[in-house]
CSV table of C-alpha atoms and ligand atoms in Angstrom, one decimal:
chain,number,residue,atom,x,y,z
A,143,MET,CA,-6.4,53.4,93.2
A,144,ILE,CA,-6.3,50.0,91.7
A,145,THR,CA,-8.6,47.5,93.5
A,146,PRO,CA,-7.1,44.0,93.4
A,147,ILE,CA,-9.3,41.5,91.6
A,148,GLU,CA,-10.9,39.2,94.1
A,149,THR,CA,-11.5,35.6,93.5
A,150,ALA,CA,-14.1,33.3,94.9
A,151,TRP,CA,-13.2,30.4,97.2
A,152,GLU,CA,-12.4,26.9,96.0
A,153,PRO,CA,-15.5,24.8,95.5
A,154,GLU,CA,-15.4,22.3,98.4
A,155,LEU,CA,-13.7,24.4,101.0
A,156,TRP,CA,-16.9,25.4,102.7
A,157,ARG,CA,-18.0,21.8,103.2
A,158,ILE,CA,-14.7,21.0,104.8
A,159,GLU,CA,-15.0,24.1,107.0
A,160,LEU,CA,-18.5,23.1,108.0
A,161,SER,CA,-17.5,19.6,108.8
A,162,GLN,CA,-14.8,21.0,111.1
A,163,ALA,CA,-17.1,23.5,112.8
A,164,LEU,CA,-17.2,23.6,116.6
A,165,ARG,CA,-20.1,21.5,117.9
A,166,SER,CA,-20.2,21.7,121.6
A,167,ALA,CA,-20.0,24.5,124.3
A,168,ASN,CA,-16.8,22.8,125.6
A,169,ASP,CA,-15.1,22.8,122.3
A,170,LEU,CA,-16.1,26.4,121.6
A,171,LEU,CA,-14.9,27.5,125.1
A,172,SER,CA,-11.5,25.8,124.8
A,173,TYR,CA,-11.1,27.2,121.3
A,174,VAL,CA,-11.4,30.8,122.7
A,175,GLN,CA,-9.4,29.9,125.8
A,176,LEU,CA,-12.2,29.9,128.3
A,177,SER,CA,-13.8,27.3,130.5
A,178,ASN,CA,-17.2,26.6,132.1
A,179,ALA,CA,-15.9,28.3,135.3
A,180,ASP,CA,-16.1,31.6,133.4
A,181,PHE,CA,-19.9,31.1,133.2
A,182,PRO,CA,-21.4,30.5,136.6
A,183,ASP,CA,-24.9,29.8,135.2
A,184,SER,CA,-24.1,26.9,132.9
A,185,SER,CA,-25.1,24.1,135.2
A,186,THR,CA,-27.9,22.8,133.0
A,187,LEU,CA,-26.0,23.2,129.8
A,188,SER,CA,-26.3,19.6,128.6
A,189,ALA,CA,-30.1,19.8,128.4
A,190,VAL,CA,-29.8,23.1,126.5
A,191,GLU,CA,-27.3,21.6,124.0
A,192,ALA,CA,-29.4,18.5,123.4
A,193,ASP,CA,-32.3,20.8,122.5
A,194,PHE,CA,-30.4,23.2,120.2
A,195,PRO,CA,-26.8,22.1,119.7
A,196,VAL,CA,-23.9,24.5,119.5
A,197,LEU,CA,-22.6,25.0,115.9
A,198,VAL,CA,-19.9,27.6,115.1
A,199,PRO,CA,-17.5,27.6,112.1
A,200,ARG,CA,-14.0,28.1,113.3
A,201,SER,CA,-13.5,31.2,111.0
A,202,PHE,CA,-16.3,32.8,113.0
A,203,ALA,CA,-14.8,31.8,116.3
A,204,ASP,CA,-11.5,33.3,115.0
A,205,ARG,CA,-13.2,36.7,115.1
A,206,MET,CA,-13.9,36.4,118.9
A,207,THR,CA,-11.5,37.9,121.4
A,208,PRO,CA,-9.8,34.9,123.2
A,209,GLY,CA,-10.3,34.8,127.0
A,210,LYS,CA,-13.2,37.3,127.0
A,211,PRO,CA,-16.5,35.8,128.3
A,212,ALA,CA,-18.5,38.8,127.3
A,213,ASP,CA,-17.3,38.8,123.7
A,214,PRO,CA,-20.3,39.8,121.6
A,215,LEU,CA,-19.8,37.1,119.0
A,216,LEU,CA,-19.3,34.4,121.6
A,217,ARG,CA,-22.5,35.4,123.4
A,218,GLN,CA,-24.5,35.0,120.2
A,219,VAL,CA,-23.6,31.3,119.8
A,220,LEU,CA,-22.6,29.9,123.2
A,221,ALA,CA,-25.3,27.7,124.8
A,222,ARG,CA,-26.0,29.0,128.3
A,223,GLY,CA,-27.7,27.3,131.2
A,224,GLU,CA,-30.1,30.3,131.5
A,225,GLU,CA,-31.8,29.2,128.2
A,226,SER,CA,-33.6,26.5,130.2
A,227,ARG,CA,-35.1,28.8,132.7
A,228,THR,CA,-38.9,29.1,132.6
A,229,VAL,CA,-40.1,32.7,132.0
A,230,ASP,CA,-43.6,33.9,131.7
A,231,GLY,CA,-44.7,35.5,128.5
A,232,LEU,CA,-42.4,33.6,126.1
A,233,SER,CA,-43.7,31.2,123.4
A,234,LEU,CA,-42.4,28.4,121.3
A,235,ASP,CA,-43.9,30.0,118.2
A,236,PRO,CA,-44.3,33.7,119.0
A,237,LEU,CA,-45.0,34.5,115.3
A,238,ASN,CA,-47.7,31.9,114.8
A,239,GLU,CA,-45.6,30.4,112.0
A,240,THR,CA,-47.0,27.0,112.6
A,241,SER,CA,-50.7,28.0,112.4
A,242,ASP,CA,-52.3,26.7,109.3
A,243,ALA,CA,-53.5,30.0,108.0
A,244,ALA,CA,-49.9,31.1,107.4
A,245,ILE,CA,-49.0,28.0,105.5
A,246,PRO,CA,-50.5,27.6,102.0
A,247,ALA,CA,-48.3,24.5,101.4
A,248,PRO,CA,-45.7,22.7,103.5
A,249,GLY,CA,-42.5,24.8,103.4
A,250,LEU,CA,-44.3,28.0,102.3
A,251,ILE,CA,-45.2,30.7,104.9
A,252,LYS,CA,-47.3,33.6,103.7
A,253,LYS,CA,-48.0,36.4,106.1
A,254,TYR,CA,-47.8,39.5,104.0
A,255,HIS,CA,-49.2,40.7,100.7
A,256,GLY,CA,-47.2,40.0,97.6
A,257,ARG,CA,-44.4,37.9,99.2
A,258,ALA,CA,-44.0,34.5,100.7
A,259,LEU,CA,-41.2,32.8,102.5
A,260,LEU,CA,-40.0,29.5,101.3
A,261,ILE,CA,-38.3,27.2,103.8
A,262,THR,CA,-35.6,25.7,101.6
A,263,THR,CA,-33.6,23.7,104.2
A,264,SER,CA,-33.6,23.1,107.9
A,265,GLY,CA,-29.9,23.6,108.4
A,266,CYS,CA,-27.8,26.6,109.2
A,267,ALA,CA,-24.1,27.2,109.2
A,268,VAL,CA,-24.2,28.6,112.7
A,269,HIS,CA,-26.7,28.2,115.6
A,270,CYS,CA,-27.7,31.6,117.0
A,271,ARG,CA,-29.0,31.3,120.5
A,272,TYR,CA,-31.6,34.0,120.1
A,273,CYS,CA,-33.0,32.4,116.9
A,274,PHE,CA,-36.8,32.7,116.7
A,275,ARG,CA,-37.0,29.5,114.6
A,276,ARG,CA,-35.1,27.4,117.1
A,277,HIS,CA,-38.3,25.5,117.9
A,278,PHE,CA,-39.6,25.4,114.3
A,279,PRO,CA,-40.9,22.0,113.3
A,280,TYR,CA,-38.7,21.6,110.3
A,281,GLU,CA,-39.5,17.9,110.0
A,282,GLU,CA,-43.0,18.9,108.9
A,283,HIS,CA,-41.7,21.3,106.3
A,284,ARG,CA,-39.1,19.2,104.7
A,285,PRO,CA,-37.3,20.5,101.6
A,286,THR,CA,-38.7,17.4,99.8
A,287,ALA,CA,-42.0,19.2,99.9
A,288,LEU,CA,-40.7,22.0,97.7
A,289,ALA,CA,-42.6,20.8,94.6
A,290,GLY,CA,-45.9,21.4,96.5
A,291,ALA,CA,-44.7,24.9,97.6
A,292,LEU,CA,-43.7,25.7,94.0
A,293,ASP,CA,-47.2,24.7,92.9
A,294,ALA,CA,-48.8,27.0,95.5
A,295,ILE,CA,-46.6,29.9,94.3
A,296,ARG,CA,-47.6,29.2,90.7
A,297,GLN,CA,-51.3,29.3,91.7
A,298,ASP,CA,-51.1,32.6,93.6
A,299,PRO,CA,-50.7,35.5,91.1
A,300,THR,CA,-50.7,38.0,94.0
A,301,LEU,CA,-47.2,36.8,94.8
A,302,SER,CA,-44.5,38.9,93.1
A,303,GLU,CA,-41.6,38.0,95.4
A,304,VAL,CA,-40.4,34.8,96.9
A,305,ILE,CA,-38.1,34.9,99.9
A,306,LEU,CA,-35.7,31.9,100.3
A,307,SER,CA,-35.2,31.2,103.9
A,308,GLY,CA,-34.6,28.3,106.2
A,309,GLY,CA,-32.5,27.4,107.8
A,310,ASP,CA,-30.0,28.9,105.5
A,311,PRO,CA,-30.8,28.6,101.7
A,312,LEU,CA,-27.1,28.9,100.8
A,313,LEU,CA,-26.5,25.5,102.4
A,314,LEU,CA,-28.3,24.1,99.3
A,315,ASP,CA,-25.8,22.8,96.9
A,316,ASP,CA,-25.3,24.8,93.7
A,317,ARG,CA,-27.3,22.4,91.5
A,318,ARG,CA,-30.4,22.5,93.7
A,319,LEU,CA,-30.1,26.3,94.1
A,320,THR,CA,-29.8,26.8,90.4
A,321,GLU,CA,-32.8,24.6,89.8
A,322,LEU,CA,-34.9,26.4,92.4
A,323,LEU,CA,-34.0,29.9,91.1
A,324,HIS,CA,-34.8,28.7,87.6
A,325,ASN,CA,-38.2,27.3,88.6
A,326,LEU,CA,-39.1,30.4,90.5
A,327,ALA,CA,-38.0,32.8,87.8
A,328,ALA,CA,-40.1,30.8,85.3
A,329,ILE,CA,-43.3,31.7,87.1
A,330,PRO,CA,-44.7,34.8,85.2
A,331,HIS,CA,-45.8,36.7,88.3
A,332,ILE,CA,-42.5,36.4,90.2
A,333,ARG,CA,-40.6,39.6,89.7
A,334,ARG,CA,-37.8,39.2,92.2
A,335,ILE,CA,-36.3,36.6,94.5
A,336,ARG,CA,-34.9,37.5,97.9
A,337,ILE,CA,-32.4,35.3,99.7
A,338,HIS,CA,-32.1,35.7,103.5
A,339,THR,CA,-28.8,34.2,104.6
A,340,ARG,CA,-26.2,34.5,107.4
A,341,ILE,CA,-23.7,32.5,105.4
A,342,PRO,CA,-21.7,35.3,103.7
A,343,VAL,CA,-20.9,36.4,107.3
A,344,VAL,CA,-20.5,33.1,109.1
A,345,LEU,CA,-19.1,30.9,106.3
A,346,PRO,CA,-17.7,33.2,103.6
A,347,THR,CA,-15.9,30.3,101.9
A,348,ARG,CA,-19.4,29.3,100.6
A,349,ILE,CA,-19.0,32.1,98.1
A,350,THR,CA,-17.7,30.0,95.2
A,351,SER,CA,-17.6,31.0,91.5
A,352,MET,CA,-20.4,28.5,90.8
A,353,LEU,CA,-22.6,30.2,93.4
A,354,LEU,CA,-21.8,33.6,92.0
A,355,GLN,CA,-22.6,32.4,88.5
A,356,THR,CA,-25.9,30.9,89.7
A,357,LEU,CA,-26.9,34.2,91.2
A,358,ALA,CA,-25.7,36.4,88.4
A,359,ASN,CA,-27.5,34.2,85.8
A,360,SER,CA,-30.9,34.4,87.5
A,361,ALA,CA,-33.6,35.6,85.1
A,362,VAL,CA,-35.2,37.8,87.7
A,363,PRO,CA,-33.3,40.2,90.0
A,364,ILE,CA,-31.9,38.8,93.3
A,365,ILE,CA,-31.9,40.7,96.5
A,366,MET,CA,-29.7,39.3,99.3
A,367,VAL,CA,-30.4,40.1,102.9
A,368,ILE,CA,-27.5,39.1,105.1
A,369,HIS,CA,-27.6,38.9,108.9
A,370,THR,CA,-24.9,40.7,110.9
A,371,ASN,CA,-25.4,41.9,114.5
A,372,HIS,CA,-22.0,43.3,115.4
A,373,PRO,CA,-19.2,45.1,113.5
A,374,GLN,CA,-16.7,42.6,114.8
A,375,GLU,CA,-18.4,40.0,112.6
A,376,LEU,CA,-17.2,41.8,109.5
A,377,ASP,CA,-13.6,41.1,108.6
A,378,HIS,CA,-11.4,40.8,105.5
A,379,ASN,CA,-13.1,37.6,104.5
A,380,THR,CA,-16.6,39.0,104.7
A,381,ALA,CA,-15.4,42.0,102.8
A,382,ARG,CA,-14.2,39.7,100.0
A,383,ALA,CA,-17.4,37.6,100.0
A,384,LEU,CA,-19.6,40.7,100.0
A,385,ARG,CA,-17.6,42.4,97.2
A,386,LEU,CA,-18.0,39.4,95.1
A,387,LEU,CA,-21.7,39.1,95.9
A,388,SER,CA,-22.3,42.8,95.2
A,389,ARG,CA,-21.5,42.1,91.6
A,390,ALA,CA,-23.8,39.1,91.3
A,391,VAL,CA,-27.0,40.4,92.9
A,392,ARG,CA,-29.1,43.5,92.5
A,393,PHE,CA,-28.9,44.7,96.2
A,394,LEU,CA,-27.2,43.6,99.4
A,395,PHE,CA,-29.1,44.5,102.6
A,396,ASN,CA,-28.5,43.6,106.2
A,397,GLN,CA,-30.8,42.7,109.0
A,398,ALA,CA,-29.7,42.8,112.6
A,399,VAL,CA,-31.3,41.8,115.9
A,400,LEU,CA,-31.0,44.2,118.8
A,401,LEU,CA,-29.7,42.0,121.6
A,402,ASN,CA,-29.3,42.8,125.2
A,403,GLY,CA,-25.6,42.5,126.2
A,404,ILE,CA,-24.4,42.1,122.6
A,405,ASN,CA,-25.1,45.1,120.5
A,406,ASP,CA,-27.4,47.3,122.6
A,407,SER,CA,-25.5,50.5,122.3
A,408,ALA,CA,-25.7,53.3,119.8
A,409,ASP,CA,-21.9,53.3,119.3
A,410,VAL,CA,-21.9,49.6,118.3
A,411,GLN,CA,-24.9,50.1,116.0
A,412,ILE,CA,-23.4,53.1,114.3
A,413,ALA,CA,-20.1,51.2,113.8
A,414,LEU,CA,-22.1,48.3,112.4
A,415,CYS,CA,-23.9,50.4,109.8
A,416,GLU,CA,-20.7,52.2,108.8
A,417,ARG,CA,-18.8,48.8,108.4
A,418,LEU,CA,-21.7,47.4,106.4
A,419,PHE,CA,-21.5,50.3,104.0
A,420,ASP,CA,-17.7,49.7,103.7
A,421,GLN,CA,-18.5,46.2,102.7
A,422,GLN,CA,-21.2,47.1,100.0
A,423,VAL,CA,-24.2,46.5,102.2
A,424,LEU,CA,-27.1,48.8,103.3
A,425,PRO,CA,-28.8,48.3,106.6
A,426,TYR,CA,-32.4,47.2,106.2
A,427,TYR,CA,-34.0,46.1,109.5
A,428,LEU,CA,-33.0,46.3,113.1
A,429,HIS,CA,-35.3,43.8,114.8
A,430,MET,CA,-36.5,43.7,118.3
A,431,PRO,CA,-35.9,40.1,119.4
A,432,ASP,CA,-38.9,37.8,119.4
A,433,ALA,CA,-40.1,36.5,122.7
A,434,VAL,CA,-39.1,32.9,122.2
A,435,VAL,CA,-38.7,30.4,124.9
A,436,GLY,CA,-35.0,30.2,126.0
A,437,THR,CA,-34.0,33.7,124.8
A,438,HIS,CA,-35.3,35.9,127.7
A,439,HIS,CA,-31.8,37.1,128.5
A,440,PHE,CA,-31.4,38.7,125.1
A,441,LEU,CA,-34.6,40.8,125.4
A,442,LEU,CA,-34.6,44.5,126.0
A,443,GLU,CA,-37.2,47.2,126.7
A,444,ASP,CA,-38.7,49.3,124.0
A,445,SER,CA,-37.6,52.4,125.9
A,446,ALA,CA,-33.9,51.3,125.8
A,447,ALA,CA,-34.2,50.5,122.0
A,448,SER,CA,-35.7,53.9,121.2
A,449,VAL,CA,-32.9,55.8,123.0
A,450,ILE,CA,-30.3,53.8,121.0
A,451,TYR,CA,-32.3,54.4,117.8
A,452,ALA,CA,-32.5,58.2,118.3
A,453,LYS,CA,-28.7,58.3,118.6
A,454,MET,CA,-28.3,56.2,115.5
A,455,GLN,CA,-30.5,58.7,113.6
A,456,ALA,CA,-28.4,61.6,114.9
A,457,GLY,CA,-25.2,59.8,114.1
A,458,LEU,CA,-25.7,58.4,110.6
A,459,PRO,CA,-26.9,59.6,107.2
A,460,GLY,CA,-30.5,58.6,106.6
A,461,PHE,CA,-29.6,55.9,104.1
A,462,LEU,CA,-27.5,54.1,106.7
A,463,VAL,CA,-30.3,54.0,109.4
A,464,PRO,CA,-32.2,50.6,109.4
A,465,LYS,CA,-35.9,50.5,110.3
A,466,LEU,CA,-36.4,49.5,113.9
A,467,VAL,CA,-39.1,46.9,113.8
A,468,ARG,CA,-40.7,44.0,115.7
A,469,GLU,CA,-42.9,41.3,114.4
A,470,ILE,CA,-46.4,41.1,115.9
A,471,ALA,CA,-48.3,38.0,114.9
A,472,GLY,CA,-51.3,38.8,112.7
A,473,GLU,CA,-50.1,42.2,111.6
A,474,ALA,CA,-50.0,43.1,107.9
A,475,SER,CA,-46.3,43.9,108.0
A,476,LYS,CA,-43.4,44.2,110.4
A,477,SER,CA,-44.3,46.9,112.9
A,478,THR,CA,-42.1,50.0,113.4
A,479,LEU,CA,-41.5,50.8,117.1
A,480,ALA,CA,-43.3,53.8,118.5
A,481,LEU,CA,-40.4,56.1,119.4
A,482,ALA,CA,-40.2,57.9,122.7
B,627,PLP,C1,-40.4,39.1,107.7
B,627,PLP,C2,-41.1,38.3,106.7
B,627,PLP,C3,-41.2,38.7,105.4
B,627,PLP,C4,-40.5,39.8,104.8
B,627,PLP,O1,-41.0,41.1,105.2
B,627,PLP,P1,-40.4,42.4,104.5
B,627,PLP,O2,-41.0,43.5,105.4
B,627,PLP,O3,-40.9,42.4,103.1
B,627,PLP,O4,-38.9,42.3,104.6
B,627,PLP,C5,-42.0,37.9,104.5
B,627,PLP,N1,-42.6,36.8,104.9
B,627,PLP,C6,-42.6,36.4,106.2
B,627,PLP,C7,-43.3,35.2,106.6
B,627,PLP,C8,-41.8,37.1,107.1
B,627,PLP,O5,-41.7,36.7,108.4
B,628,SF4,S1,-28.6,31.6,110.9
B,628,SF4,FE1,-30.7,32.6,111.1
B,628,SF4,S2,-32.1,30.8,111.1
B,628,SF4,FE2,-30.0,30.0,111.5
B,628,SF4,S3,-29.9,29.9,113.7
B,628,SF4,FE3,-29.0,31.9,113.1
B,628,SF4,S4,-30.8,33.3,113.2
B,628,SF4,FE4,-31.6,31.2,113.2
């Protein structure tokens, strides 16, 4: 079989797409042929939106089923009144990311041995309602502080890996990304760079030939961890983006979050892992959602998660089973769930 040669997207298309993204619950709802009346609990929506605005690229909304309030993609991004309900046991910063101990320099979070996370930008191409960084004080960790973070990385020879995070690092323009990768790769103890990004899935037009060159030319291997929660997110455009990326980086992995009412079924998870494989990606982590203020309706019990996970193990080859983990503040790594 001859595979058609795929080409990257035109350079400025993604910026246009981003500028035309849906930016309010009302716009999103009318785009998918729904109205507020389909969501009885949305009375306090304006407060919710002021706190964390809706942001959805149209190409992502195009993958939703019109007229379906329970659509799993819509539910990930639609602001809901229930986000403003007060629930015991939830925190603004459940992972202690704003405690000084975890921050060697502004913009750099070090929790684990050998790797540190660099906050490269505060922006994302989509706003996920379950996001654990929705309350993160990005203002205090401005990308302008990157020089200090780079110095801290230089001075810590125990670091062998830097993880570009955000926000979404692929929102950096190509020049800044190239410069950042170059500066990191020039540090002798840095052996690899990891990029955590949801952009190949939510804004595939960002995969331009300049970006691919930047990644392919890196002096140290690049690992890209994308973020997909549901097989319906993966379409012909993501297939094209991921095929192009698979030639430019060393490995492509996925992390997903197990979300009540969105992907909390073994069938959906198995379909996701299979579809990821079809699109060149291996499952890496399946995260239990973090207990962040405003996200209680996405949380599910460990017992429910372990039932789903047992079925995934029975239904997939070992290499397509992600690790089921949660993050516990203060632990030396992500913690695997004790299975029933
Ligand atoms: C999750 C996380 C990592 C990455 O952990 P891995 O288990 O290596 O994927 C690194 N740093 C921070 C601060 C994290 O939250
Ligand atoms: S793309 Fe990632 S960081 Fe941005 S809102 Fe979604 S989950 Fe949060």
